[in-house]
Amino acid sequence: MRLLLVEDDDHVAAALSAVLARHGFQVVHARSGEEALKALLPADKEPFGVVLLDLGLPDQDGYEVCGKIRKRSAIPVIMVTARSDVRSRIHGLNLGADDYVVKPYDTGELLARIHAVARRRTAGEDTGPTPLAALRIGQVHIELPTRRVSVDGQEVQLTRKEFDLLALLAQRPGVVFRREQIISEVWRTSWEGTGRTLEVHVASLRSKLRLPALVETVRGVGYRLVPPPG
């Protein structure tokens, strides 16, 4: 697999490139956002399987680079950041990042995340989670074929995974979905580290829908969708 590593620190990039090469990756190193975007342009080369994007770049903010990548390509993007707060992670996911790794990270964790997003991409993650046409939960209307969501008639913009998560829970309102089940059906992986990503997506979904009580956390088990009263 070809991997685009966007990292301005040459020492960090060299060490990481060596590790990735030992695990079969063909690494292309970009030192800035501009270099990264240029590296994605050639159409005559094998496409990249994953972009590993550090947010602390010298020429432009990594979030901005992620947004530009997502506008031109569906290539999986993993953000590498020292910002561990939930708001920063949600912002990155809203821009189209597929996952994130917080520094300092374990190399094994990073490799697992790279393989996970690559598998999800290969499996075709844009497939709708159910053959039904639409679901309505109180004032929330979910159109499955078009992947559109509205609350009280106002459309809400969700990321791919936010939509898949909401659609899964909405299929069986009131039923508790185990965390492992959600990760398996939405992320198509059984890797336990995806749990943190699930928490961030749930927080983002609550915020965007402006219905914090809609998705209820069942401590130690998972989540369920609670229909609004009336």
PDB file of C-alpha atoms in Angstrom:
ATOM      1  CA  MET A   1       0.000   0.000   0.000  1.00  0.00           C
ATOM      2  CA  ARG A   2       1.186   3.522  -0.797  1.00  0.00           C
ATOM      3  CA  LEU A   3       0.941   5.860   2.176  1.00  0.00           C
ATOM      4  CA  LEU A   4       1.314   9.630   2.183  1.00  0.00           C
ATOM      5  CA  LEU A   5       3.031  10.802   5.361  1.00  0.00           C
ATOM      6  CA  VAL A   6       2.560  14.521   5.999  1.00  0.00           C
ATOM      7  CA  GLU A   7       5.068  15.488   8.690  1.00  0.00           C
ATOM      8  CA  ASP A   8       7.349  18.544   8.884  1.00  0.00           C
ATOM      9  CA  ASP A   9       9.828  17.001  11.361  1.00  0.00           C
ATOM     10  CA  ASP A  10      12.367  15.052   9.292  1.00  0.00           C
ATOM     11  CA  HIS A  11      13.600  12.995  12.261  1.00  0.00           C
ATOM     12  CA  VAL A  12      10.098  11.880  13.181  1.00  0.00           C
ATOM     13  CA  ALA A  13       9.270  11.190   9.533  1.00  0.00           C
ATOM     14  CA  ALA A  14      12.443   9.138   8.986  1.00  0.00           C
ATOM     15  CA  ALA A  15      11.834   6.965  12.031  1.00  0.00           C
ATOM     16  CA  LEU A  16       8.164   6.434  11.210  1.00  0.00           C
ATOM     17  CA  SER A  17       8.888   5.774   7.528  1.00  0.00           C
ATOM     18  CA  ALA A  18      11.344   3.049   8.518  1.00  0.00           C
ATOM     19  CA  VAL A  19       8.742   1.362  10.713  1.00  0.00           C
ATOM     20  CA  LEU A  20       6.056   1.601   8.039  1.00  0.00           C
ATOM     21  CA  ALA A  21       8.434   0.259   5.371  1.00  0.00           C
ATOM     22  CA  ARG A  22       9.153  -2.801   7.529  1.00  0.00           C
ATOM     23  CA  HIS A  23       5.415  -3.469   7.553  1.00  0.00           C
ATOM     24  CA  GLY A  24       5.104  -3.335   3.785  1.00  0.00           C
ATOM     25  CA  PHE A  25       4.126   0.294   3.175  1.00  0.00           C
ATOM     26  CA  GLN A  26       5.532   2.406   0.367  1.00  0.00           C
ATOM     27  CA  VAL A  27       5.874   5.773   2.072  1.00  0.00           C
ATOM     28  CA  VAL A  28       5.886   9.147   0.323  1.00  0.00           C
ATOM     29  CA  HIS A  29       6.930  11.968   2.655  1.00  0.00           C
ATOM     30  CA  ALA A  30       5.505  15.488   2.377  1.00  0.00           C
ATOM     31  CA  ARG A  31       6.876  18.208   4.676  1.00  0.00           C
ATOM     32  CA  SER A  32       4.067  20.718   4.242  1.00  0.00           C
ATOM     33  CA  GLY A  33       0.426  20.997   3.310  1.00  0.00           C
ATOM     34  CA  GLU A  34       1.321  22.258  -0.151  1.00  0.00           C
ATOM     35  CA  GLU A  35       3.628  19.292  -0.779  1.00  0.00           C
ATOM     36  CA  ALA A  36       0.904  16.918   0.385  1.00  0.00           C
ATOM     37  CA  LEU A  37      -1.704  18.352  -1.962  1.00  0.00           C
ATOM     38  CA  LYS A  38       0.746  18.246  -4.892  1.00  0.00           C
ATOM     39  CA  ALA A  39       1.588  14.617  -4.117  1.00  0.00           C
ATOM     40  CA  LEU A  40      -2.072  13.698  -4.536  1.00  0.00           C
ATOM     41  CA  LEU A  41      -2.294  15.212  -8.026  1.00  0.00           C
ATOM     42  CA  PRO A  42      -0.480  12.735 -10.359  1.00  0.00           C
ATOM     43  CA  ALA A  43      -3.069  10.471 -11.955  1.00  0.00           C
ATOM     44  CA  ASP A  44      -0.584   8.127 -13.595  1.00  0.00           C
ATOM     45  CA  LYS A  45       0.628   6.610 -10.334  1.00  0.00           C
ATOM     46  CA  GLU A  46      -0.886   4.047  -8.012  1.00  0.00           C
ATOM     47  CA  PRO A  47      -3.267   5.913  -5.666  1.00  0.00           C
ATOM     48  CA  PHE A  48      -2.476   6.289  -1.988  1.00  0.00           C
ATOM     49  CA  GLY A  49      -4.265   3.941   0.364  1.00  0.00           C
ATOM     50  CA  VAL A  50      -4.069   6.255   3.393  1.00  0.00           C
ATOM     51  CA  VAL A  51      -2.928   9.773   4.296  1.00  0.00           C
ATOM     52  CA  LEU A  52      -1.254  10.149   7.690  1.00  0.00           C
ATOM     53  CA  LEU A  53      -1.667  13.864   8.382  1.00  0.00           C
ATOM     54  CA  ASP A  54       0.105  15.727  11.177  1.00  0.00           C
ATOM     55  CA  LEU A  55      -1.812  18.854  12.172  1.00  0.00           C
ATOM     56  CA  GLY A  56       1.218  20.975  13.086  1.00  0.00           C
ATOM     57  CA  LEU A  57       2.405  21.980   9.627  1.00  0.00           C
ATOM     58  CA  PRO A  58       4.585  25.027   8.812  1.00  0.00           C
ATOM     59  CA  ASP A  59       2.601  26.504   5.913  1.00  0.00           C
ATOM     60  CA  GLN A  60      -1.067  25.899   6.774  1.00  0.00           C
ATOM     61  CA  ASP A  61      -3.230  24.356   9.437  1.00  0.00           C
ATOM     62  CA  GLY A  62      -3.638  20.605   9.169  1.00  0.00           C
ATOM     63  CA  TYR A  63      -7.407  20.955   9.455  1.00  0.00           C
ATOM     64  CA  GLU A  64      -7.354  23.128   6.343  1.00  0.00           C
ATOM     65  CA  VAL A  65      -5.280  20.534   4.506  1.00  0.00           C
ATOM     66  CA  CYS A  66      -7.730  17.796   5.514  1.00  0.00           C
ATOM     67  CA  GLY A  67     -10.644  19.810   4.155  1.00  0.00           C
ATOM     68  CA  LYS A  68      -8.860  20.328   0.829  1.00  0.00           C
ATOM     69  CA  ILE A  69      -8.003  16.637   0.557  1.00  0.00           C
ATOM     70  CA  ARG A  70     -11.594  15.643   1.227  1.00  0.00           C
ATOM     71  CA  LYS A  71     -12.904  18.002  -1.473  1.00  0.00           C
ATOM     72  CA  ARG A  72     -10.820  16.271  -4.132  1.00  0.00           C
ATOM     73  CA  SER A  73     -10.597  12.688  -2.917  1.00  0.00           C
ATOM     74  CA  ALA A  74     -12.264  10.036  -0.743  1.00  0.00           C
ATOM     75  CA  ILE A  75      -8.874   8.698   0.362  1.00  0.00           C
ATOM     76  CA  PRO A  76      -8.859   7.757   4.080  1.00  0.00           C
ATOM     77  CA  VAL A  77      -7.205  10.404   6.273  1.00  0.00           C
ATOM     78  CA  ILE A  78      -5.829   9.741   9.748  1.00  0.00           C
ATOM     79  CA  MET A  79      -5.027  12.885  11.713  1.00  0.00           C
ATOM     80  CA  VAL A  80      -2.033  12.862  14.039  1.00  0.00           C
ATOM     81  CA  THR A  81      -2.392  15.456  16.765  1.00  0.00           C
ATOM     82  CA  ALA A  82      -1.299  16.448  20.251  1.00  0.00           C
ATOM     83  CA  ARG A  83      -4.758  17.963  20.810  1.00  0.00           C
ATOM     84  CA  SER A  84      -6.589  15.363  22.846  1.00  0.00           C
ATOM     85  CA  ASP A  85      -9.752  17.332  23.665  1.00  0.00           C
ATOM     86  CA  VAL A  86     -13.029  16.062  22.234  1.00  0.00           C
ATOM     87  CA  ARG A  87     -13.838  19.342  20.457  1.00  0.00           C
ATOM     88  CA  SER A  88     -10.645  19.148  18.371  1.00  0.00           C
ATOM     89  CA  ARG A  89     -11.373  15.548  17.420  1.00  0.00           C
ATOM     90  CA  ILE A  90     -14.954  16.371  16.444  1.00  0.00           C
ATOM     91  CA  HIS A  91     -13.711  19.263  14.303  1.00  0.00           C
ATOM     92  CA  GLY A  92     -11.349  16.951  12.449  1.00  0.00           C
ATOM     93  CA  LEU A  93     -14.033  14.326  11.885  1.00  0.00           C
ATOM     94  CA  ASN A  94     -16.441  16.981  10.632  1.00  0.00           C
ATOM     95  CA  LEU A  95     -13.877  17.985   8.022  1.00  0.00           C
ATOM     96  CA  GLY A  96     -13.843  14.418   6.728  1.00  0.00           C
ATOM     97  CA  ALA A  97     -11.039  12.714   8.649  1.00  0.00           C
ATOM     98  CA  ASP A  98     -11.614   8.985   9.036  1.00  0.00           C
ATOM     99  CA  ASP A  99      -9.721   8.589  12.297  1.00  0.00           C
ATOM    100  CA  TYR A 100      -7.191  10.270  14.572  1.00  0.00           C
ATOM    101  CA  VAL A 101      -4.200   9.335  16.693  1.00  0.00           C
ATOM    102  CA  VAL A 102      -3.177  11.409  19.704  1.00  0.00           C
ATOM    103  CA  LYS A 103       0.532  11.945  20.429  1.00  0.00           C
ATOM    104  CA  PRO A 104       2.373  10.231  21.933  1.00  0.00           C
ATOM    105  CA  TYR A 105       1.023   7.094  20.307  1.00  0.00           C
ATOM    106  CA  ASP A 106       1.995   3.462  20.282  1.00  0.00           C
ATOM    107  CA  THR A 107       3.303   2.261  16.921  1.00  0.00           C
ATOM    108  CA  GLY A 108       1.160  -0.857  17.116  1.00  0.00           C
ATOM    109  CA  GLU A 109      -1.943   1.274  17.636  1.00  0.00           C
ATOM    110  CA  LEU A 110      -1.049   3.449  14.653  1.00  0.00           C
ATOM    111  CA  LEU A 111      -0.549   0.436  12.391  1.00  0.00           C
ATOM    112  CA  ALA A 112      -3.870  -1.044  13.532  1.00  0.00           C
ATOM    113  CA  ARG A 113      -5.692   2.193  12.749  1.00  0.00           C
ATOM    114  CA  ILE A 114      -4.071   2.423   9.307  1.00  0.00           C
ATOM    115  CA  HIS A 115      -5.128  -1.105   8.424  1.00  0.00           C
ATOM    116  CA  ALA A 116      -8.623  -0.525   9.843  1.00  0.00           C
ATOM    117  CA  VAL A 117      -9.384   2.557   7.724  1.00  0.00           C
ATOM    118  CA  ALA A 118      -7.885   0.879   4.658  1.00  0.00           C
ATOM    119  CA  ARG A 119     -10.128  -2.171   5.136  1.00  0.00           C
ATOM    120  CA  ARG A 120     -13.196  -0.024   5.582  1.00  0.00           C
ATOM    121  CA  ARG A 121     -12.411   1.859   2.399  1.00  0.00           C
ATOM    122  CA  THR A 122     -11.834  -1.359   0.440  1.00  0.00           C
ATOM    123  CA  ALA A 123     -15.093  -2.803   1.733  1.00  0.00           C
ATOM    124  CA  GLY A 124     -16.998   0.181   0.348  1.00  0.00           C
ATOM    125  CA  GLU A 125     -18.139   2.045   3.435  1.00  0.00           C
ATOM    126  CA  ASP A 126     -20.597   4.253   1.554  1.00  0.00           C
ATOM    127  CA  THR A 127     -23.152   1.445   1.435  1.00  0.00           C
ATOM    128  CA  GLY A 128     -26.304   2.313   3.368  1.00  0.00           C
ATOM    129  CA  PRO A 129     -26.844   0.446   6.624  1.00  0.00           C
ATOM    130  CA  THR A 130     -30.372  -0.795   5.764  1.00  0.00           C
ATOM    131  CA  PRO A 131     -32.580  -1.316   2.703  1.00  0.00           C
ATOM    132  CA  LEU A 132     -35.447   0.723   4.214  1.00  0.00           C
ATOM    133  CA  ALA A 133     -36.280   4.012   2.498  1.00  0.00           C
ATOM    134  CA  ALA A 134     -36.648   6.265   5.535  1.00  0.00           C
ATOM    135  CA  LEU A 135     -36.887   6.335   9.314  1.00  0.00           C
ATOM    136  CA  ARG A 136     -38.625   8.857  11.548  1.00  0.00           C
ATOM    137  CA  ILE A 137     -37.877   9.203  15.249  1.00  0.00           C
ATOM    138  CA  GLY A 138     -39.909  12.056  16.696  1.00  0.00           C
ATOM    139  CA  GLN A 139     -38.814  15.203  14.865  1.00  0.00           C
ATOM    140  CA  VAL A 140     -35.798  13.446  13.354  1.00  0.00           C
ATOM    141  CA  HIS A 141     -36.269  12.257   9.748  1.00  0.00           C
ATOM    142  CA  ILE A 142     -33.642   9.981   8.187  1.00  0.00           C
ATOM    143  CA  GLU A 143     -33.629   9.377   4.424  1.00  0.00           C
ATOM    144  CA  LEU A 144     -31.486   6.295   3.891  1.00  0.00           C
ATOM    145  CA  PRO A 145     -31.070   6.255   0.080  1.00  0.00           C
ATOM    146  CA  THR A 146     -29.958   9.901  -0.039  1.00  0.00           C
ATOM    147  CA  ARG A 147     -28.251   9.824   3.383  1.00  0.00           C
ATOM    148  CA  ARG A 148     -30.008  13.015   4.460  1.00  0.00           C
ATOM    149  CA  VAL A 149     -31.109  13.872   7.988  1.00  0.00           C
ATOM    150  CA  SER A 150     -33.437  16.649   9.102  1.00  0.00           C
ATOM    151  CA  VAL A 151     -34.735  17.826  12.473  1.00  0.00           C
ATOM    152  CA  ASP A 152     -38.065  19.670  12.444  1.00  0.00           C
ATOM    153  CA  GLY A 153     -37.661  20.058   8.688  1.00  0.00           C
ATOM    154  CA  GLN A 154     -34.177  21.583   8.925  1.00  0.00           C
ATOM    155  CA  GLU A 155     -31.458  19.541   7.228  1.00  0.00           C
ATOM    156  CA  VAL A 156     -28.472  18.570   9.397  1.00  0.00           C
ATOM    157  CA  GLN A 157     -25.096  17.880   7.802  1.00  0.00           C
ATOM    158  CA  LEU A 158     -23.573  14.656   9.116  1.00  0.00           C
ATOM    159  CA  THR A 159     -20.346  12.881   8.258  1.00  0.00           C
ATOM    160  CA  ARG A 160     -20.502   9.398   6.748  1.00  0.00           C
ATOM    161  CA  LYS A 161     -19.936   7.629  10.048  1.00  0.00           C
ATOM    162  CA  GLU A 162     -22.265   9.900  12.001  1.00  0.00           C
ATOM    163  CA  PHE A 163     -25.035   9.043   9.560  1.00  0.00           C
ATOM    164  CA  ASP A 164     -24.302   5.309   9.704  1.00  0.00           C
ATOM    165  CA  LEU A 165     -24.298   5.414  13.507  1.00  0.00           C
ATOM    166  CA  LEU A 166     -27.605   7.274  13.689  1.00  0.00           C
ATOM    167  CA  ALA A 167     -29.234   5.034  11.089  1.00  0.00           C
ATOM    168  CA  LEU A 168     -28.152   1.901  12.934  1.00  0.00           C
ATOM    169  CA  LEU A 169     -29.549   3.052  16.287  1.00  0.00           C
ATOM    170  CA  ALA A 170     -32.741   4.360  14.649  1.00  0.00           C
ATOM    171  CA  GLN A 171     -33.582   0.957  13.200  1.00  0.00           C
ATOM    172  CA  ARG A 172     -34.487  -0.287  16.715  1.00  0.00           C
ATOM    173  CA  PRO A 173     -35.386   2.666  18.973  1.00  0.00           C
ATOM    174  CA  GLY A 174     -35.109   1.863  22.662  1.00  0.00           C
ATOM    175  CA  VAL A 175     -32.939  -1.205  22.059  1.00  0.00           C
ATOM    176  CA  VAL A 176     -29.430  -1.111  23.522  1.00  0.00           C
ATOM    177  CA  PHE A 177     -26.662  -1.676  20.964  1.00  0.00           C
ATOM    178  CA  ARG A 178     -23.471  -3.000  22.475  1.00  0.00           C
ATOM    179  CA  ARG A 179     -20.340  -0.989  21.729  1.00  0.00           C
ATOM    180  CA  GLU A 180     -18.776  -4.028  20.057  1.00  0.00           C
ATOM    181  CA  GLN A 181     -21.836  -4.438  17.838  1.00  0.00           C
ATOM    182  CA  ILE A 182     -21.808  -0.775  16.770  1.00  0.00           C
ATOM    183  CA  ILE A 183     -18.102  -0.879  15.984  1.00  0.00           C
ATOM    184  CA  SER A 184     -18.565  -4.076  14.003  1.00  0.00           C
ATOM    185  CA  GLU A 185     -21.504  -2.806  11.938  1.00  0.00           C
ATOM    186  CA  VAL A 186     -20.495   0.839  11.434  1.00  0.00           C
ATOM    187  CA  TRP A 187     -16.694   0.631  11.402  1.00  0.00           C
ATOM    188  CA  ARG A 188     -16.518  -2.973  10.175  1.00  0.00           C
ATOM    189  CA  THR A 189     -13.762  -3.899  12.541  1.00  0.00           C
ATOM    190  CA  SER A 190     -13.480  -5.642  15.894  1.00  0.00           C
ATOM    191  CA  TRP A 191     -10.432  -3.700  17.007  1.00  0.00           C
ATOM    192  CA  GLU A 192     -11.048  -2.368  20.516  1.00  0.00           C
ATOM    193  CA  GLY A 193      -9.245   0.958  19.992  1.00  0.00           C
ATOM    194  CA  THR A 194     -12.107   2.141  17.794  1.00  0.00           C
ATOM    195  CA  GLY A 195     -14.109   2.713  20.987  1.00  0.00           C
ATOM    196  CA  ARG A 196     -12.660   6.184  21.482  1.00  0.00           C
ATOM    197  CA  THR A 197     -13.676   7.117  17.960  1.00  0.00           C
ATOM    198  CA  LEU A 198     -17.208   5.889  18.720  1.00  0.00           C
ATOM    199  CA  GLU A 199     -17.420   8.188  21.755  1.00  0.00           C
ATOM    200  CA  VAL A 200     -16.381  11.195  19.684  1.00  0.00           C
ATOM    201  CA  HIS A 201     -18.955  10.404  16.990  1.00  0.00           C
ATOM    202  CA  VAL A 202     -21.717  10.077  19.586  1.00  0.00           C
ATOM    203  CA  ALA A 203     -20.764  13.459  21.099  1.00  0.00           C
ATOM    204  CA  SER A 204     -20.730  15.080  17.665  1.00  0.00           C
ATOM    205  CA  LEU A 205     -24.088  13.537  16.735  1.00  0.00           C
ATOM    206  CA  ARG A 206     -25.737  14.849  19.899  1.00  0.00           C
ATOM    207  CA  SER A 207     -24.342  18.321  19.250  1.00  0.00           C
ATOM    208  CA  LYS A 208     -25.376  18.508  15.595  1.00  0.00           C
ATOM    209  CA  LEU A 209     -28.906  17.234  16.161  1.00  0.00           C
ATOM    210  CA  ARG A 210     -29.269  19.506  19.211  1.00  0.00           C
ATOM    211  CA  LEU A 211     -30.971  16.608  20.947  1.00  0.00           C
ATOM    212  CA  PRO A 212     -28.480  15.500  23.609  1.00  0.00           C
ATOM    213  CA  ALA A 213     -30.938  13.035  25.137  1.00  0.00           C
ATOM    214  CA  LEU A 214     -31.656  11.284  21.829  1.00  0.00           C
ATOM    215  CA  VAL A 215     -28.624   8.991  22.054  1.00  0.00           C
ATOM    216  CA  GLU A 216     -28.422   7.583  25.575  1.00  0.00           C
ATOM    217  CA  THR A 217     -25.280   6.051  27.023  1.00  0.00           C
ATOM    218  CA  VAL A 218     -25.919   2.752  28.776  1.00  0.00           C
ATOM    219  CA  ARG A 219     -22.925   2.597  31.078  1.00  0.00           C
ATOM    220  CA  GLY A 220     -20.739  -0.431  30.584  1.00  0.00           C
ATOM    221  CA  VAL A 221     -22.824  -1.706  27.686  1.00  0.00           C
ATOM    222  CA  GLY A 222     -23.312   0.683  24.785  1.00  0.00           C
ATOM    223  CA  TYR A 223     -25.868   3.136  23.391  1.00  0.00           C
ATOM    224  CA  ARG A 224     -29.534   3.308  22.506  1.00  0.00           C
ATOM    225  CA  LEU A 225     -31.728   5.797  20.725  1.00  0.00           C
ATOM    226  CA  VAL A 226     -34.459   7.232  22.962  1.00  0.00           C
ATOM    227  CA  PRO A 227     -37.451   8.639  21.024  1.00  0.00           C
ATOM    228  CA  PRO A 228     -38.434  12.135  22.185  1.00  0.00           C
ATOM    229  CA  PRO A 229     -41.638  12.220  24.280  1.00  0.00           C
ATOM    230  CA  GLY A 230     -44.839  12.878  22.399  1.00  0.00           C
TER     231      GLY A 230
END
